[in-house]
mmCIF file of C-alpha atoms in Angstrom:
data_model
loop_
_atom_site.group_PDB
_atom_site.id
_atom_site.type_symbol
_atom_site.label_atom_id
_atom_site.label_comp_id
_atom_site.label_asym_id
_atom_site.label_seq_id
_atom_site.Cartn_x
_atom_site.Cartn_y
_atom_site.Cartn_z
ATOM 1 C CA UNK A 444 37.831 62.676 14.069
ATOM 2 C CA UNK A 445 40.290 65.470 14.992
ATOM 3 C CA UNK A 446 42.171 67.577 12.267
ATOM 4 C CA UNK A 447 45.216 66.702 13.342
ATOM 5 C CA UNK A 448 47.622 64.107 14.466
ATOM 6 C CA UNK A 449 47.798 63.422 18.688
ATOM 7 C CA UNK A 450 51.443 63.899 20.544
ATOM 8 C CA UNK A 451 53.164 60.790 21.999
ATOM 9 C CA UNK A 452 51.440 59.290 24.204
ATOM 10 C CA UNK A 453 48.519 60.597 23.531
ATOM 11 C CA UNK A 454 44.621 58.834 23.183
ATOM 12 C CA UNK A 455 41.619 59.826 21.607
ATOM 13 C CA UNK A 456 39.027 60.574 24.165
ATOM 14 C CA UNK A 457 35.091 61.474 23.670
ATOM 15 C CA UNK A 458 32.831 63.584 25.551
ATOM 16 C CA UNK A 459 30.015 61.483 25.079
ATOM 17 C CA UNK A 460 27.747 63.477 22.754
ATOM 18 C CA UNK A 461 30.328 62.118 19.949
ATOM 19 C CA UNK A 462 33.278 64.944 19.920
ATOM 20 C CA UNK A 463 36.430 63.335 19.859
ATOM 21 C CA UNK A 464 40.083 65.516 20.989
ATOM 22 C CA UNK A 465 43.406 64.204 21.846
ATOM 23 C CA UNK A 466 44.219 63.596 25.632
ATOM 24 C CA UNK A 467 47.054 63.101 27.299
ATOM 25 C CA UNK A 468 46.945 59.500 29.690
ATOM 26 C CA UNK A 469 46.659 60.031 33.226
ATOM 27 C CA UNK A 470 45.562 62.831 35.050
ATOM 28 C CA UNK A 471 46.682 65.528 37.679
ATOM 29 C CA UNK A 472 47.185 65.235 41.073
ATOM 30 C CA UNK A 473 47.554 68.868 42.017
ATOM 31 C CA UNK A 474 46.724 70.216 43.931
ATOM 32 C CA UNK A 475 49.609 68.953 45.658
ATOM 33 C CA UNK A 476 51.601 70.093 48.976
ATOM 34 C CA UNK A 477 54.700 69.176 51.085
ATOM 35 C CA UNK A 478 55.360 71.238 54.364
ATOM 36 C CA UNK A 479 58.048 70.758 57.123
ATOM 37 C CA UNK A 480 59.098 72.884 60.187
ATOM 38 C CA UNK A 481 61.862 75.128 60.299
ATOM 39 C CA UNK A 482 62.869 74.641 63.874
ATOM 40 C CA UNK A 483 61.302 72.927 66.953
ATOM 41 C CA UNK A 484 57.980 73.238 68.274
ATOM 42 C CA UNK A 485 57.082 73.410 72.053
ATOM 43 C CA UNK A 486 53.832 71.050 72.863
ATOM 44 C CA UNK A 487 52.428 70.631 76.164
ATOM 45 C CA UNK A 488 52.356 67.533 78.005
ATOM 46 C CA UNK A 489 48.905 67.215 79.271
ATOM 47 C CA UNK A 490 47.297 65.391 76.494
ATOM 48 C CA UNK A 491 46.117 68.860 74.903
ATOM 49 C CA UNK A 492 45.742 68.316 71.207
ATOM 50 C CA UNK A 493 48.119 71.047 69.485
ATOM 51 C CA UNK A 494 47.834 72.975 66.238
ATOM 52 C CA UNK A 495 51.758 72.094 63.906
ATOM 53 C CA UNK A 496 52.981 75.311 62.805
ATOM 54 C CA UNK A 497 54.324 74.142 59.440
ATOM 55 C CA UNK A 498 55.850 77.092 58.108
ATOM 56 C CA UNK A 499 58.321 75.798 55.451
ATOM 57 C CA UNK A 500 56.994 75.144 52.069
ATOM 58 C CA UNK A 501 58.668 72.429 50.265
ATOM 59 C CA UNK A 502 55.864 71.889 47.168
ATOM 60 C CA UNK A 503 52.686 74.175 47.136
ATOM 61 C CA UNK A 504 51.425 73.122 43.353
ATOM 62 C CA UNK A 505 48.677 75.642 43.398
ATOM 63 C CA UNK A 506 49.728 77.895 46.473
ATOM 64 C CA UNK A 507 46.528 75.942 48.731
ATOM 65 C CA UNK A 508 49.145 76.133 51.525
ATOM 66 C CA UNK A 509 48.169 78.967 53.996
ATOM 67 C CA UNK A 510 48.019 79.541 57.736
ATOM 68 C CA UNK A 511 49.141 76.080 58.761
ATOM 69 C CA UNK A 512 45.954 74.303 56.648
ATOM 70 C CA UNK A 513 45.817 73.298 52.823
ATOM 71 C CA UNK A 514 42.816 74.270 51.390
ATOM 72 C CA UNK A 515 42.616 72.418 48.021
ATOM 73 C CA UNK A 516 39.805 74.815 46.257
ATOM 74 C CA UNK A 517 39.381 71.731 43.839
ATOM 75 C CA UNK A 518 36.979 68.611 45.147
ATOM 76 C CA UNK A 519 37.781 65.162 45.233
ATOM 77 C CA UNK A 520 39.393 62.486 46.931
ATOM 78 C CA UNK A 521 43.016 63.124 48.608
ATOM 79 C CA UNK A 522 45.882 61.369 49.950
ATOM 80 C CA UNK A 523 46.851 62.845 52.862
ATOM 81 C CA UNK A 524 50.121 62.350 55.178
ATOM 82 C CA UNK A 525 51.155 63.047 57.846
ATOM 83 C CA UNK A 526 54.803 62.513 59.974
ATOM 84 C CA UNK A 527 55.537 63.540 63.282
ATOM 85 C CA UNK A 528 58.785 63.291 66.160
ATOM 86 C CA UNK A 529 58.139 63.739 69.455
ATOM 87 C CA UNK A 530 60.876 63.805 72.297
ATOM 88 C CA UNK A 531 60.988 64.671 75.843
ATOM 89 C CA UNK A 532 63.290 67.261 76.969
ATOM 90 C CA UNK A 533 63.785 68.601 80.364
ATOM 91 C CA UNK A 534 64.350 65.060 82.024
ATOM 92 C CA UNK A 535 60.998 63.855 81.315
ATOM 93 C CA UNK A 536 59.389 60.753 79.472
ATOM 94 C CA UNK A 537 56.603 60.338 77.141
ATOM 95 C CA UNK A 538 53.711 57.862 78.418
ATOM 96 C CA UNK A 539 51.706 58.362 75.027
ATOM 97 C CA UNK A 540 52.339 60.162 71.631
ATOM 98 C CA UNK A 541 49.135 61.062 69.146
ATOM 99 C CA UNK A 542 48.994 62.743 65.468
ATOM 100 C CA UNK A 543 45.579 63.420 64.275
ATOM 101 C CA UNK A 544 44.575 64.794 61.029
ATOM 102 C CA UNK A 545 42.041 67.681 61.035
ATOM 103 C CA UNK A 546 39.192 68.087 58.466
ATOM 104 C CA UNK A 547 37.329 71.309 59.166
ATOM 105 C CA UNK A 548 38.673 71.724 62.749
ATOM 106 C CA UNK A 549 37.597 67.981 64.329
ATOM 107 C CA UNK A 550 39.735 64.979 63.933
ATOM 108 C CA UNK A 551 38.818 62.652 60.986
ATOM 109 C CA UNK A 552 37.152 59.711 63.071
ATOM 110 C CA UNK A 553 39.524 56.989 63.257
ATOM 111 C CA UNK A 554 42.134 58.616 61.499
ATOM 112 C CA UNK A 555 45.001 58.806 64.684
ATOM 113 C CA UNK A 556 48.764 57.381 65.192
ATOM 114 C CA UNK A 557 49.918 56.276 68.313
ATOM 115 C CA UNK A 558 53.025 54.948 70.294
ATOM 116 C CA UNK A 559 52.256 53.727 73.757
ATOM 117 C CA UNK A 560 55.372 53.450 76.146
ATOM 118 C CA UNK A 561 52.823 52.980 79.161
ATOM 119 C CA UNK A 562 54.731 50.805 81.803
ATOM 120 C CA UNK A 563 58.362 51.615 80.072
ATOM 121 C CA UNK A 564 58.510 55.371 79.358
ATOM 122 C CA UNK A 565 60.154 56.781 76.742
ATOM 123 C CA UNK A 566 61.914 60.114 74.989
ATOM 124 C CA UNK A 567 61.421 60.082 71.225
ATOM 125 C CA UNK A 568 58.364 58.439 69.237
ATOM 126 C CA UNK A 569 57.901 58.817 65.076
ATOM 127 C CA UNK A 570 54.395 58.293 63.836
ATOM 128 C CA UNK A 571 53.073 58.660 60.312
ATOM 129 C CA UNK A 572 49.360 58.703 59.682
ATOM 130 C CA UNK A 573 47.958 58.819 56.511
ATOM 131 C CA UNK A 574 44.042 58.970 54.888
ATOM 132 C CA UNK A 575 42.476 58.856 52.105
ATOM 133 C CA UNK A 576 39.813 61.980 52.659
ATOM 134 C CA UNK A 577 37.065 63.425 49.956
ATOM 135 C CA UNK A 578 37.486 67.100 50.382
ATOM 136 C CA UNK A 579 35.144 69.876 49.083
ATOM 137 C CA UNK A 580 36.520 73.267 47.819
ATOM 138 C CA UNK A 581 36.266 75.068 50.869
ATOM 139 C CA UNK A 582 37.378 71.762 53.304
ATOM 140 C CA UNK A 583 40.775 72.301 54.735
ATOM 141 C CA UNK A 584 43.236 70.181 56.405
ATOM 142 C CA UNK A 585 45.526 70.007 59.740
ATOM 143 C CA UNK A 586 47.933 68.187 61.506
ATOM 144 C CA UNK A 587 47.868 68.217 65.516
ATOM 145 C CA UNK A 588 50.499 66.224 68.263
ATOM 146 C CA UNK A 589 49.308 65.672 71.642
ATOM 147 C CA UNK A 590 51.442 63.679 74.202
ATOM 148 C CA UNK A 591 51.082 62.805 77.783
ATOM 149 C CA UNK A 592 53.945 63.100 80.144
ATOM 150 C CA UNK A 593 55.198 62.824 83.693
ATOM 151 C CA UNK A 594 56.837 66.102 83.529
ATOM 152 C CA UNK A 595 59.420 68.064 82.131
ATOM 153 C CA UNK A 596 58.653 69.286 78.363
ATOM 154 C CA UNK A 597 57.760 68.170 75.178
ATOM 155 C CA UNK A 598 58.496 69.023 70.993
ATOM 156 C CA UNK A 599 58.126 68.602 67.932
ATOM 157 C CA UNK A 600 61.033 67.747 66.193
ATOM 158 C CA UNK A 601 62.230 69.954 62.711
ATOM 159 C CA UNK A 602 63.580 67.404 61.422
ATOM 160 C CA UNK A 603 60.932 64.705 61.090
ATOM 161 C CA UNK A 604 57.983 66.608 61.288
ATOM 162 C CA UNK A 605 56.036 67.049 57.919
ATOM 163 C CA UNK A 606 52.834 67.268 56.119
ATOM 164 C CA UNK A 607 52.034 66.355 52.565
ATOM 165 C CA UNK A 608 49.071 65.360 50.602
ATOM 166 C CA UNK A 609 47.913 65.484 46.674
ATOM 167 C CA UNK A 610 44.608 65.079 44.986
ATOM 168 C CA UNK A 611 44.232 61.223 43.590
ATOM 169 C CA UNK A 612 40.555 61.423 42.153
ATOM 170 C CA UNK A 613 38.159 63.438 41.052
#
């Protein structure tokens, strides 16, 4: 038994070759990461998967956040979101809107939002996709947009555009 009396909330744990310590309930779920953009983003309309330039940092637990990809350095299994607005500028209208999250530079298989205007054409779509991922030290993770329009232009909106994602298991 330990010396000395646990904190609130705390439980006696073992690590199994008989040495008991106080613990506290729970665990962490860093690291842990929120990112947003700070303006617009341009995106072309020709179905052409593009890279989000996140470059505002809202929660970086661990500073993992670098280069537009979290890299968690710590394995296990993640939560990952993310949230994306679309709209059409320059007159045109969206036939399709995608968000894909990257593992390692490929799309996780399976792992895509979508809004489909096909046959009524629209100018602003908001998708959130979300995965639960195992991730290795060195995995990283991205978020890409593609959309496919008639013409005029295409972006990603500031202000519903984010990442996030925190470490659930390990």
């Amino acid at each position: 038994m330990p010396t000395t009396d646990g904190n609130t909330s705390e439980f006696l744990q073992t690590n199994g070759s008989g040495a008991l310590t106080w613990a506290e309930a729970g665990g962490t779920n860093t690291p842990a990461f929120q990112v947003t953009l700070s303006g617009n983003q341009s995106i072309a309309i020709n179905d052409v998967n593009t890279k989000i330039a996140f470059d505002t940092e809202i929660i970086d637990s661990n500073g993992k956040f670098a280069s537009n990809r979290f890299t968690p350095t710590v394995a296990g299994t993640y939560f990952i979101s993310l949230g994306t607005a679309t709209e059409s500028g320059s007159a045109g209208l969206m036939n399709l809107s995608y968000s894909y999250i990257y593992k390692n530079g490929s799309a996780i298989n399976g792992v895509t939002g979508r809004v489909d205007f096909r046959g009524n054409p629209g100018r602003g779509a908001g998708i959130t996709t979300t995965v639960l991922v195992e991730l290795d030290t060195n995995d990283y993770i991205e978020g890409y947009q593609a959309v496919n329009a008639s013409s005029g232009s295409c972006n990603l909106m500031s202000w519903g555009t984010q990442m996030s994602g925190f470490k659930i298991i390990e």
